[in-house]
Short mmCIF file of C-alpha atoms and ligand atoms in Angstrom, two decimals:
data_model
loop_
_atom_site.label_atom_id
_atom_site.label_comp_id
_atom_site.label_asym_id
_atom_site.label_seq_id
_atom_site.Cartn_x
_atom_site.Cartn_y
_atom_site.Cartn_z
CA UNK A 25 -3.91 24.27 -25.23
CA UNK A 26 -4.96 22.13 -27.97
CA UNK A 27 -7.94 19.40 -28.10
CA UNK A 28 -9.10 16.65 -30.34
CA UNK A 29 -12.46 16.37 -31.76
CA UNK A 30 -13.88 12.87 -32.47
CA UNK A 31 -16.87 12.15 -33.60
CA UNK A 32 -17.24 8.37 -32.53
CA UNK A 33 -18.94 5.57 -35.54
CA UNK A 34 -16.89 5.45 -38.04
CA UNK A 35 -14.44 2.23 -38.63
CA UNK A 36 -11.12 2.18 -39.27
CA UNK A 37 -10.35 1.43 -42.98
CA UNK A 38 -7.11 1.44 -45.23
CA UNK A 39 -3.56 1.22 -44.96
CA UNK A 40 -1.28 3.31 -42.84
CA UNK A 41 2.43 3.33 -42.61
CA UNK A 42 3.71 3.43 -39.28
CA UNK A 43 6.44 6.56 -38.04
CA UNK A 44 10.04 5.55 -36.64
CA UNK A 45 10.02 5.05 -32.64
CA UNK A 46 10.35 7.26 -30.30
CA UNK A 47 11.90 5.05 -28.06
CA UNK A 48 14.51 4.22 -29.97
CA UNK A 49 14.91 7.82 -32.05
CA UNK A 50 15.70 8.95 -28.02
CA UNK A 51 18.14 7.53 -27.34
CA UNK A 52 19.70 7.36 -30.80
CA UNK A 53 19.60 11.25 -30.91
CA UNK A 54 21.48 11.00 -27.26
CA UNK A 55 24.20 8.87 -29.08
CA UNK A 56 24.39 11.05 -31.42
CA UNK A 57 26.55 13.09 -29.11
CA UNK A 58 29.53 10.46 -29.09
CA UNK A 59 30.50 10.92 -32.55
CA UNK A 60 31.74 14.31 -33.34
CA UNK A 61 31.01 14.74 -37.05
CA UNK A 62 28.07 14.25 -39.17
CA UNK A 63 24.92 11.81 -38.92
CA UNK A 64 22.00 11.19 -41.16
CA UNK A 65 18.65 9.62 -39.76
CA UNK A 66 16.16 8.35 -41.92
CA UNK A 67 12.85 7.71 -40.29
CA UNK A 68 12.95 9.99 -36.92
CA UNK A 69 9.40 10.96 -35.93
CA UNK A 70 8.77 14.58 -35.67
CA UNK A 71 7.68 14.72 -32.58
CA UNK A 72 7.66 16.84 -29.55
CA UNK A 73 9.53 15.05 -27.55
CA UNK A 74 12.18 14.57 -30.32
CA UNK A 75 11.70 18.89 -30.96
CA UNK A 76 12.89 18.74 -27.07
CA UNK A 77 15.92 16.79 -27.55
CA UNK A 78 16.94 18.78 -30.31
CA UNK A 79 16.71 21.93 -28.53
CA UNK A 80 18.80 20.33 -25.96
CA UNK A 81 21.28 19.16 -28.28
CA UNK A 82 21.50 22.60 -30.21
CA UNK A 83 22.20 24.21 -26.86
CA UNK A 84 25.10 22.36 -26.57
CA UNK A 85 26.64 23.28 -29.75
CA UNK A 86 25.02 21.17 -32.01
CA UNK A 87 23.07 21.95 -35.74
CA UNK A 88 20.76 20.13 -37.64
CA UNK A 89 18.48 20.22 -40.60
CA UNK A 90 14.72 18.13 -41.49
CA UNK A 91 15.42 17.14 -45.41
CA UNK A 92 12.02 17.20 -47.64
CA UNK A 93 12.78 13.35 -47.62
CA UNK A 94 12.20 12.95 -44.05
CA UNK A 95 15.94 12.54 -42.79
CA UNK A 96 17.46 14.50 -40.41
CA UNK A 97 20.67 15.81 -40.39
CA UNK A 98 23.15 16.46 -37.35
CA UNK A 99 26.26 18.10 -37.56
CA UNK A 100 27.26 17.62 -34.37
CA UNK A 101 31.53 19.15 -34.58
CA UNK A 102 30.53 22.25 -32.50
CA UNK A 103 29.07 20.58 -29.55
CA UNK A 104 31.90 21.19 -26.49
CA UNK A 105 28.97 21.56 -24.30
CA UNK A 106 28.91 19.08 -21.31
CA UNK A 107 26.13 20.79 -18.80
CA UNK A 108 22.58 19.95 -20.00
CA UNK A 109 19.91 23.05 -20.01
CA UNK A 110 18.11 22.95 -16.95
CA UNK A 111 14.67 24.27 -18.15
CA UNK A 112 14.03 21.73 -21.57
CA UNK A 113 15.60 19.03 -19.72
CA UNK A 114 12.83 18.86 -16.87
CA UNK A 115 10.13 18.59 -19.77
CA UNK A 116 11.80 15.14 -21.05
CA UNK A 117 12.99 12.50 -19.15
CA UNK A 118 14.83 11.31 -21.65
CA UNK A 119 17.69 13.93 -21.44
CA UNK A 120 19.13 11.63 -18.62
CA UNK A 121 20.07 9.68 -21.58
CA UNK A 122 22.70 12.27 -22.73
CA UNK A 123 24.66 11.61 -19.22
CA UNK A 124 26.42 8.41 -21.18
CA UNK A 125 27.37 9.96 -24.14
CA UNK A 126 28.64 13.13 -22.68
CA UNK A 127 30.98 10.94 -20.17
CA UNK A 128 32.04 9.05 -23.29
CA UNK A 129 32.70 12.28 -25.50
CA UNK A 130 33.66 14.43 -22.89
CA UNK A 131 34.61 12.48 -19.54
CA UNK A 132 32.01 15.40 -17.89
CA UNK A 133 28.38 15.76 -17.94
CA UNK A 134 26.32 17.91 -15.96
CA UNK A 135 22.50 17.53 -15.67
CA UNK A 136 19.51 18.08 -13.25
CA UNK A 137 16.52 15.22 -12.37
CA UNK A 138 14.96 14.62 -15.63
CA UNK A 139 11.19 16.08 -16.68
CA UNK A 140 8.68 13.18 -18.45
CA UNK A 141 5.23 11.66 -17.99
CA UNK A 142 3.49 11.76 -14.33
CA UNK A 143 3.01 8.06 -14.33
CA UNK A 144 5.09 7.19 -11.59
CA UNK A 145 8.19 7.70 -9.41
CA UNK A 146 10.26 7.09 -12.24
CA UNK A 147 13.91 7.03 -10.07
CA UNK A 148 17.39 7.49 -11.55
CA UNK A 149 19.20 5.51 -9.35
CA UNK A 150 19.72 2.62 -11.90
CA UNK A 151 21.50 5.18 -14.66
CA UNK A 152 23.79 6.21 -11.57
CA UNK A 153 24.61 3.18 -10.08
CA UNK A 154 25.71 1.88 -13.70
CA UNK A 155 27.68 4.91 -13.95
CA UNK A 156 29.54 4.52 -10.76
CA UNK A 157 30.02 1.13 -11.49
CA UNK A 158 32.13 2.17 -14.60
CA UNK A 159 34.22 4.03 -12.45
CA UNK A 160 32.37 7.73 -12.95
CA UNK A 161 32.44 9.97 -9.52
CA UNK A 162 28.59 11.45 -9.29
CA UNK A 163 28.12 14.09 -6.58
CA UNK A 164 24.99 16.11 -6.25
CA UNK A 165 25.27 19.99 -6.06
CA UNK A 166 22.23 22.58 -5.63
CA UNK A 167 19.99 20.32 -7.50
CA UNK A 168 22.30 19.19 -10.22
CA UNK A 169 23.68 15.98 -11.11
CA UNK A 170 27.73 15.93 -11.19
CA UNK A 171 29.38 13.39 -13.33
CA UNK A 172 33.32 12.63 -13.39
CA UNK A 173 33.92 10.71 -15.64
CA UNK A 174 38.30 10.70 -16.05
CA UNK A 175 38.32 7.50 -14.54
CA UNK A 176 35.86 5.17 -16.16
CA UNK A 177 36.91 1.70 -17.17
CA UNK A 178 34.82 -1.54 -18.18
CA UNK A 179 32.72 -3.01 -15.56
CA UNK A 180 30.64 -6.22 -14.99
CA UNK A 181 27.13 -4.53 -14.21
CA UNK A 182 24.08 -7.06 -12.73
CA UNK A 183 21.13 -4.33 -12.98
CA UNK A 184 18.73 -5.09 -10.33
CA UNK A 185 15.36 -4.78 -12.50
CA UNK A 186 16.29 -4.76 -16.32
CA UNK A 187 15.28 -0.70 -17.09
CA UNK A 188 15.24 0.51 -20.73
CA UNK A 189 17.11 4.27 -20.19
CA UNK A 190 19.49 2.46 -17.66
CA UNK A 191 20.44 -0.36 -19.73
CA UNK A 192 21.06 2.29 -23.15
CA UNK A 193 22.83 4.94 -20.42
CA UNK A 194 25.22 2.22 -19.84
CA UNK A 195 25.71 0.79 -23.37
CA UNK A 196 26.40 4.61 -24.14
CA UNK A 197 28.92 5.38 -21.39
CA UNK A 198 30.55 2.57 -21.59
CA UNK A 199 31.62 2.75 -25.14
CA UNK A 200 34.56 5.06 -24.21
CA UNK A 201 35.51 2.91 -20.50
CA UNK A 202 38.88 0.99 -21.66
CA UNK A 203 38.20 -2.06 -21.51
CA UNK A 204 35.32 -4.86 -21.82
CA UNK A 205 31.63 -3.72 -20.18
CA UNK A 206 29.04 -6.30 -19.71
CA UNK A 207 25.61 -6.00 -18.51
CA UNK A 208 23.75 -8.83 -17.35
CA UNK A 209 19.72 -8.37 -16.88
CA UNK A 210 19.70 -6.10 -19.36
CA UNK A 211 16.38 -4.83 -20.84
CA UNK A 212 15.72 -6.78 -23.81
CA UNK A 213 13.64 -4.55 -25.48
CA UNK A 214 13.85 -4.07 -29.53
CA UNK A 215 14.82 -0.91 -28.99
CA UNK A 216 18.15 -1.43 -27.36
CA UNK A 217 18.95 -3.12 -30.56
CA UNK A 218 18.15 -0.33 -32.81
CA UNK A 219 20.73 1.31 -30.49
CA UNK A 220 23.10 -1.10 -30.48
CA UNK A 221 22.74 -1.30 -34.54
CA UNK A 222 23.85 2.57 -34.43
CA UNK A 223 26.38 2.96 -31.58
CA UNK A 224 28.25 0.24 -34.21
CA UNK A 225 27.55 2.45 -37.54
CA UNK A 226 29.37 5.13 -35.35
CA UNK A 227 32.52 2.54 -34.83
CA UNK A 228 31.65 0.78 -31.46
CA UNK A 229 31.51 -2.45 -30.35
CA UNK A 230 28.41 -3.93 -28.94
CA UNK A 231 26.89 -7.25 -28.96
CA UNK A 232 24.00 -8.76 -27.12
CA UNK A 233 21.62 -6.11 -27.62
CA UNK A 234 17.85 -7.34 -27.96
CA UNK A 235 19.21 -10.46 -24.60
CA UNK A 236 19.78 -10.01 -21.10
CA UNK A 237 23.54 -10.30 -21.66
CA UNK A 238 25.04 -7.09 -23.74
CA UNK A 239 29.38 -6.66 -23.92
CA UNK A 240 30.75 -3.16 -25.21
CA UNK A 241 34.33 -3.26 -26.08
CA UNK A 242 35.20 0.28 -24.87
CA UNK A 243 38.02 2.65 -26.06
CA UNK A 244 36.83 2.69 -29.58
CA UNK A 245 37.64 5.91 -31.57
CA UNK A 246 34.17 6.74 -33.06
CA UNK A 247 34.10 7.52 -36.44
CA UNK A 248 32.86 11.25 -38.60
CA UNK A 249 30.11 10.22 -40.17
CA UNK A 250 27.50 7.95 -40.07
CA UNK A 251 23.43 7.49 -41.12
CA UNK A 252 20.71 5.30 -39.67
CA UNK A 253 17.32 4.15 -40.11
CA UNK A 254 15.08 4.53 -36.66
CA UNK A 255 13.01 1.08 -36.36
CA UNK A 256 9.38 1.30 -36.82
CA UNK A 257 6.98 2.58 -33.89
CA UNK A 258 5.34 -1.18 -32.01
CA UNK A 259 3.57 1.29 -29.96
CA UNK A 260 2.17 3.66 -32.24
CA UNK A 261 1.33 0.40 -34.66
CA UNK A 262 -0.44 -1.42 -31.77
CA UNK A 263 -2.63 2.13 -30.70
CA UNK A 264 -3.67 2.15 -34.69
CA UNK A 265 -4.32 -1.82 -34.36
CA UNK A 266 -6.64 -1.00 -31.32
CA UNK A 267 -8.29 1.81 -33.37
CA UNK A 268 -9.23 -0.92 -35.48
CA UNK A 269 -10.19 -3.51 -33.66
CA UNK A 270 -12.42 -0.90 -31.26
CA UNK A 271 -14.37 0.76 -34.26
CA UNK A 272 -15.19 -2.81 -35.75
CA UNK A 273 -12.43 -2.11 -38.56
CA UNK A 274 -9.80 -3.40 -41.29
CA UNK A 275 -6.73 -2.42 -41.51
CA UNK A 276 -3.20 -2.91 -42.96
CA UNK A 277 -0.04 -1.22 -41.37
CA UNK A 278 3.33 -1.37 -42.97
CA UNK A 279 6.78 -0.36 -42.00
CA UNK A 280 5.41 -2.49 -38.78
CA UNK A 281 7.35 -5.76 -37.63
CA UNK A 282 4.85 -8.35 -36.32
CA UNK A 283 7.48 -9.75 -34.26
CA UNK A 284 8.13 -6.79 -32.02
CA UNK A 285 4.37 -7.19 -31.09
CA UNK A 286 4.13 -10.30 -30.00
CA UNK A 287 2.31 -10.05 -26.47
CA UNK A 288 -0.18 -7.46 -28.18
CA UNK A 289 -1.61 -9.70 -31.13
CA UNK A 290 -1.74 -12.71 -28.79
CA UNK A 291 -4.54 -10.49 -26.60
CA UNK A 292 -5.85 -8.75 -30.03
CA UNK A 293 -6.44 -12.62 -31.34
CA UNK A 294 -8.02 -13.35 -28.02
CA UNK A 295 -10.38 -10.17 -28.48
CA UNK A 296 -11.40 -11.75 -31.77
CA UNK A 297 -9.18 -10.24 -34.02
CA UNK A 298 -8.10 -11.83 -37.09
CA UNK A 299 -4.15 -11.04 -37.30
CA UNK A 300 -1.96 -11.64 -40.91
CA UNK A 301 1.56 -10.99 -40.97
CA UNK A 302 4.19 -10.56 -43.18
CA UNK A 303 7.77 -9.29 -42.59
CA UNK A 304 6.93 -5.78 -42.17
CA UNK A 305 3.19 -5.62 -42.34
CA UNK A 306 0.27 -6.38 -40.24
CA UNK A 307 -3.36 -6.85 -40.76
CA UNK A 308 -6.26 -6.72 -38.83
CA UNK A 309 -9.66 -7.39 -38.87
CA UNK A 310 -12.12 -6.82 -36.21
CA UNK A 311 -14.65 -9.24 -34.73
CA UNK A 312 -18.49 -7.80 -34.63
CA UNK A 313 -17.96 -7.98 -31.03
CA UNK A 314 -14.84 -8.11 -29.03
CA UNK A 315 -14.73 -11.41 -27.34
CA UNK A 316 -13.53 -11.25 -23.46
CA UNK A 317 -9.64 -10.90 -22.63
CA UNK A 318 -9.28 -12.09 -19.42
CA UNK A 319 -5.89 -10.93 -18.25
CA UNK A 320 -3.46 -8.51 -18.89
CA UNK A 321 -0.42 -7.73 -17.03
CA UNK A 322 2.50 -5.43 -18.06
CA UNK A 323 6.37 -6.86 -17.78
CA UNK A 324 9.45 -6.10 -19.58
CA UNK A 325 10.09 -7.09 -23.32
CA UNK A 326 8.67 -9.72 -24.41
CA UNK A 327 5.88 -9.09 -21.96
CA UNK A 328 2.87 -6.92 -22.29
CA UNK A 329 4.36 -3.09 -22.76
CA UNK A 330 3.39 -0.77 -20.43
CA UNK A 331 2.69 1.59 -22.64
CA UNK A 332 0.20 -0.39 -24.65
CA UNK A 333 -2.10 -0.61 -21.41
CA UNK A 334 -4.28 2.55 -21.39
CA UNK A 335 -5.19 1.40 -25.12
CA UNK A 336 -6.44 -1.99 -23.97
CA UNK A 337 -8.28 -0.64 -21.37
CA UNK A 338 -10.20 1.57 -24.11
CA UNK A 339 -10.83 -1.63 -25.85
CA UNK A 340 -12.12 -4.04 -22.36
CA UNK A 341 -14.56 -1.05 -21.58
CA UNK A 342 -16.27 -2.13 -24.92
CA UNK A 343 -15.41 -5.38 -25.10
CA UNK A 344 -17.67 -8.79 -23.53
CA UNK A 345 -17.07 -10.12 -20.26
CA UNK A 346 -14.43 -8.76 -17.36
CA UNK A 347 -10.40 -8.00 -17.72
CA UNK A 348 -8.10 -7.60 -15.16
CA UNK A 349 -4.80 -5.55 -15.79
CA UNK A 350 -2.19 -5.72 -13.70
CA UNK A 351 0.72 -2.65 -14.10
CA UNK A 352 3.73 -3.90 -12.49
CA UNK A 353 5.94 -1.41 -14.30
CA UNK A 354 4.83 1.93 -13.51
CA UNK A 355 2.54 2.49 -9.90
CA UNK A 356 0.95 5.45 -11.30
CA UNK A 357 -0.32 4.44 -14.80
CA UNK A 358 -4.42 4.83 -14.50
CA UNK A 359 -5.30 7.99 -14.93
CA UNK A 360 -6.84 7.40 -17.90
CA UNK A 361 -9.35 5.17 -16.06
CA UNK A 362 -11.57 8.09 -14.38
CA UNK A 363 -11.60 9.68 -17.68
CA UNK A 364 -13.19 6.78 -19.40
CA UNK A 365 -15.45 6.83 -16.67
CA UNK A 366 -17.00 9.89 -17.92
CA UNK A 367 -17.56 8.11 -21.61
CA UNK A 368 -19.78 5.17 -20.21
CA UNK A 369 -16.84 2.93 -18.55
CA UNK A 370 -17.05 0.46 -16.21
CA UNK A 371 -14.48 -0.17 -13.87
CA UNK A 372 -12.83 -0.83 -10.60
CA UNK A 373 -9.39 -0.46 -9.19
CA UNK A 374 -6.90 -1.27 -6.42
CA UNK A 375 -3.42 -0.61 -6.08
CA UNK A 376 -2.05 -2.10 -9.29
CA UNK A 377 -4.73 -3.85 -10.66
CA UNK A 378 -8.38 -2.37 -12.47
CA UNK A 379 -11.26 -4.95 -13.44
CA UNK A 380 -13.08 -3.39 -16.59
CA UNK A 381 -16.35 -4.65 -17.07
CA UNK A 382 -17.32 -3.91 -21.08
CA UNK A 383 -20.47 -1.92 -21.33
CA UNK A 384 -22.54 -1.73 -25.11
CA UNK A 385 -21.63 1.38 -25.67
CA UNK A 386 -19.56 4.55 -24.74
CA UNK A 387 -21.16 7.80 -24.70
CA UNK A 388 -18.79 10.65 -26.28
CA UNK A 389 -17.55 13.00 -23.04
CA UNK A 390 -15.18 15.91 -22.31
CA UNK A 391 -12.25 14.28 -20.69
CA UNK A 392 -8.92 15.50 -20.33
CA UNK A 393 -5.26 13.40 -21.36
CA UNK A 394 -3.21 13.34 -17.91
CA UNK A 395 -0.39 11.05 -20.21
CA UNK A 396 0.62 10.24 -23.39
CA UNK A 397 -0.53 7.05 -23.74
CA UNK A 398 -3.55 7.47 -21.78
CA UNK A 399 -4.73 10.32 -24.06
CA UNK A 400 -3.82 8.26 -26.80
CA UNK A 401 -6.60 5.62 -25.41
CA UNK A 402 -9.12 8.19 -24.76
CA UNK A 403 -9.00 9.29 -28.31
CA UNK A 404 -9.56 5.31 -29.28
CA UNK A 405 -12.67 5.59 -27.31
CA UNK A 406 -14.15 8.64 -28.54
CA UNK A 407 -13.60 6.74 -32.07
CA UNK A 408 -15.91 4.40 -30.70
CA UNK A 409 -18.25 6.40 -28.83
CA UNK A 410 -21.92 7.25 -29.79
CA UNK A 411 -21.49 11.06 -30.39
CA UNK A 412 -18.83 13.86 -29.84
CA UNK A 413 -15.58 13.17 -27.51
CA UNK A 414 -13.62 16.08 -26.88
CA UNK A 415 -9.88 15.00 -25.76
CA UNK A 416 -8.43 18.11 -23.79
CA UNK A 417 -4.35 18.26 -23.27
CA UNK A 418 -3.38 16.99 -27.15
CA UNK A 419 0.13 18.31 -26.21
CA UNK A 420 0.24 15.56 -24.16
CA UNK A 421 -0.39 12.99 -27.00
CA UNK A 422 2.10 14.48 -29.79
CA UNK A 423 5.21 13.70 -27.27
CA UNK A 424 4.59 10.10 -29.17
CA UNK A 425 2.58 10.51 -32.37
CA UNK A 426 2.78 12.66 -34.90
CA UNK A 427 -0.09 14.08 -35.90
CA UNK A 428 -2.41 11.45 -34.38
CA UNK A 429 -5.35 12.80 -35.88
CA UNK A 430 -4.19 13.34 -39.27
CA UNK A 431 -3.00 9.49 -39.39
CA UNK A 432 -6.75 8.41 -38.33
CA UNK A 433 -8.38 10.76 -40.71
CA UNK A 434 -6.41 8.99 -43.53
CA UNK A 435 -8.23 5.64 -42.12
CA UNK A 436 -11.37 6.85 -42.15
CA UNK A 437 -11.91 8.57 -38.47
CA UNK A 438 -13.77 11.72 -38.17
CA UNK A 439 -11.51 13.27 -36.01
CA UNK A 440 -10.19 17.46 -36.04
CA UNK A 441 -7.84 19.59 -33.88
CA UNK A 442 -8.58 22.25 -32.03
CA UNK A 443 -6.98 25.06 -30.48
CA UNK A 444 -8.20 25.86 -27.22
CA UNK A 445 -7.36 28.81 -24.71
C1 UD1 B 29 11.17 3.45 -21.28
C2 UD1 B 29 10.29 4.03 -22.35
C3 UD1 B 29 8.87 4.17 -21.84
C4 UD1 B 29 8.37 2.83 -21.32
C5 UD1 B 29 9.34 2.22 -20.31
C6 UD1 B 29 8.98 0.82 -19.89
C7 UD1 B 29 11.86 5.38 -23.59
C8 UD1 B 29 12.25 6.75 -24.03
N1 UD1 B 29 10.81 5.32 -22.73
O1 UD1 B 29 11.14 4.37 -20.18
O2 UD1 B 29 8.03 4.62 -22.92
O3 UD1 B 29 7.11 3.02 -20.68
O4 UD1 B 29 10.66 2.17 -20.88
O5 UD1 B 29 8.87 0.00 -21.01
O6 UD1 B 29 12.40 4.40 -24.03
N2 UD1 B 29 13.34 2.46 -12.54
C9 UD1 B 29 13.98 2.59 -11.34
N3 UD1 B 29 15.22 3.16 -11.31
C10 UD1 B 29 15.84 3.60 -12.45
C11 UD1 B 29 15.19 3.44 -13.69
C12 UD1 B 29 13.91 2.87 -13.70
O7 UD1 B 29 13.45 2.21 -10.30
O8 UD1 B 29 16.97 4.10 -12.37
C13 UD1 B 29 11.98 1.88 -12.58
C14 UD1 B 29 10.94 2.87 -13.08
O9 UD1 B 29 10.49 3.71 -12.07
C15 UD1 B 29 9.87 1.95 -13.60
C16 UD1 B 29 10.67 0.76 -14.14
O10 UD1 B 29 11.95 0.83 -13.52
O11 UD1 B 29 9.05 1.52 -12.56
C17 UD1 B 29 10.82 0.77 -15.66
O12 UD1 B 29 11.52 1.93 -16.04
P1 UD1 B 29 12.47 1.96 -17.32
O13 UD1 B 29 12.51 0.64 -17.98
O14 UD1 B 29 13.74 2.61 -16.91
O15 UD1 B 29 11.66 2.96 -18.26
P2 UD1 B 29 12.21 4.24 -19.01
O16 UD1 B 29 13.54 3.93 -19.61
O17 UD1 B 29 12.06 5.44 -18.17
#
């Protein structure tokens, strides 16, 4: 067990550069499976969560190396596996995303119900109904998944709710059905692109990534060799741009594209927040006092992300006046709200919906991560907070940033990790 020690006062100041995403590095390291020779990746985050999928992927039959310049190399010729490791793959969700690329390399994939954050149901039935739409024959055997895929062939897919891993399963699978694929309410979100971008570096065809309309011409022989650069990290950018803004800071991020981030500077302007952008950089500069933000509610891309909520919670506890989020994406996605509770916080919930009331000042706590994101928020408060915060469960929080605390001790933060029994 491993905890973070902040010791709350101290603004954010400097200039950071933000990691490559783990939301797209997921499903990119998935895709890697398609093409059976060798890949570079420039920019992967070394994270757990990316640690898992390698495991899983080096089970199969796969190596790799980390470079001293950051890249990561796959050689990916000696993976004939097509049955996924039972015991990593219920620690990450995202090792459903290997069923489309083993159907496309293989025609077979094997798997069990995927592992990830407790912040919800988090069904599978839109991966599998994609699937079978493309022809595969899924049966379910003593808890594993079965997938035939000798029969697949381009398919017209209308998902009913536009889901990230569904949308990339599909775009993955369906590179290898003969034939045209389209998908119609398809989740937009920049990282679908970033897949797109490489699922074409490895030979394919697919358009429309990024709209609700993507086509994959299928049948494509992929090619041996291939490198890619994993787009930067909105979420990790945004949880440094809350650091700021919560600590009355200044700060510049690069390697960070403003437009991916829309929703989130519109509310950190409404805090108060003075926002400059350039292509690939943000700035931000804090207010004396956050000003009220009234509403937040959490949609698909381009809406408010869902995992940018727990941080601007952290910020409404501090910040003047009353905000009401709304989580429409996952049911489950408070926890952090009890927690903050224990620092000073002021809140109620229902359902869906919490009304934070912002309070003078938080009072640093022991309080204990039950998510990634929500541990990531608890350790914006304790930056905040009038004395010690001690986050428990820091596991939790390096599934999506690397080395968190580092990253804030380079701004400025007084922040340490600890290793706890
Ligand atoms: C991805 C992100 C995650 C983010 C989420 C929403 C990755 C690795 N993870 O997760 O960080 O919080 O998008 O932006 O990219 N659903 C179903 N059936 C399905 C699939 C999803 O009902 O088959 C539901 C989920 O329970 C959830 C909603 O759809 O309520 C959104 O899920 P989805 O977009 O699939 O999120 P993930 O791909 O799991």
């Amino acid at each position: 067990m491993a905890a973070f020690m902040v010791e709350g006062g101290y603004p954010l100041q400097g200039e950071a550069r933000v990691s490559g995403a783990k939301n797209a590095a997921l499903p990119v390291l998935a895709a890697c499976l398609i093409c059976p020779g060798e890949i570079c990746l420039w920019d992967c985050p070394h994270l757990r969560d990316v640690d898992n999928m390698l495991a899983i992927l080096e089970e199969l039959g796969a190596e790799y190396s980390w470079g001293v310049d950051g890249a990561l190399r796959l050689h990916m010729a000696g993976a004939e596996g097509y049955t996924l490791p039972q015991r990593i793959s219920k620690e990450i969700r995202s090792s459903i995303f290997m069923l489309g690329p083993l159907l496309a390399r293989f025609g077979r994939a094997i798997c069990t119900y995927p592992g990830g954050c407790e912040i919800g149901n988090r069904p599978i039935d839109l991966h599998l109904s994609g699937l079978s739409a493309l022809g595969v024959r899924i049966r379910e055997q003593g808890g594993l998944i079965i997938c035939d895929g000798a029969h697949m062939r381009g398919a017209e897919i209308h998902l009913d709710y536009p889901s990230v891993g569904a949308t990339e399963n599909i775009m993955m699978a369906a590179v290898a059905a003969q034939g045209d694929t389209f998908i119609h309410n398809a989740a937009r979100e920049p990282e679908t692109e970033d897949l797109q971008t490489f699922l074409n570096a490895l030979g394919c065809h697919v358009r429309g990534a990024g709209t609700s309309n993507i086509h994959i011409r299928g049948g494509v022989e992929p090619i041996q060799r291939a490198e890619h650069r994993i787009m930067p990290d909105r979420i990790v950018a945004g949880t440094l741009l809350c650091g700021a803004a919560i600590t009355g800071g200044c700060i510049t991020l690069s390697n960070a594209i403003p437009q991916h981030m829309g929703s989130m500077l519109s509310k950190l302007r409404e805090a108060g927040c003075k926002i400059s952008c350039m292509e690939d950089r943000v700035s931000l500069e804090a207010p004396a006092r956050l000003q009220e933000i009234k509403l937040i509610e959490t949609l698909p891309y381009p809406g408010f992300p869902t995992d940018m909520q727990a941080q601007f919670f952290a910020l409404a506890t501090v910040a003047d006046g009353a905000c009401m989020i709304v989580e429409n994406v996952f049911e489950n996605r408070f926890k952090h709200g009890p927690e903050l509770m224990r620092m000073g916080a002021v809140y109620t919930q229902k359902d869906r919906t919490a009304v934070i009331r912002g309070v003078e000042e938080l009072t640093g706590a022991q309080v204990t991560a039950r998510d990634l994101r929500g541990g990531a928020a608890l350790v914006l408060a304790g930056l905040r907070a009038r004395g010690i915060t001690t986050v428990y469960g820091a596991e939790l929080i390096d599934r999506g940033y690397d080395a968190l605390d580092r990253q804030l001790r380079a701004l400025g933060a007084r922040i340490t990790r600890e290793e706890t029994i």
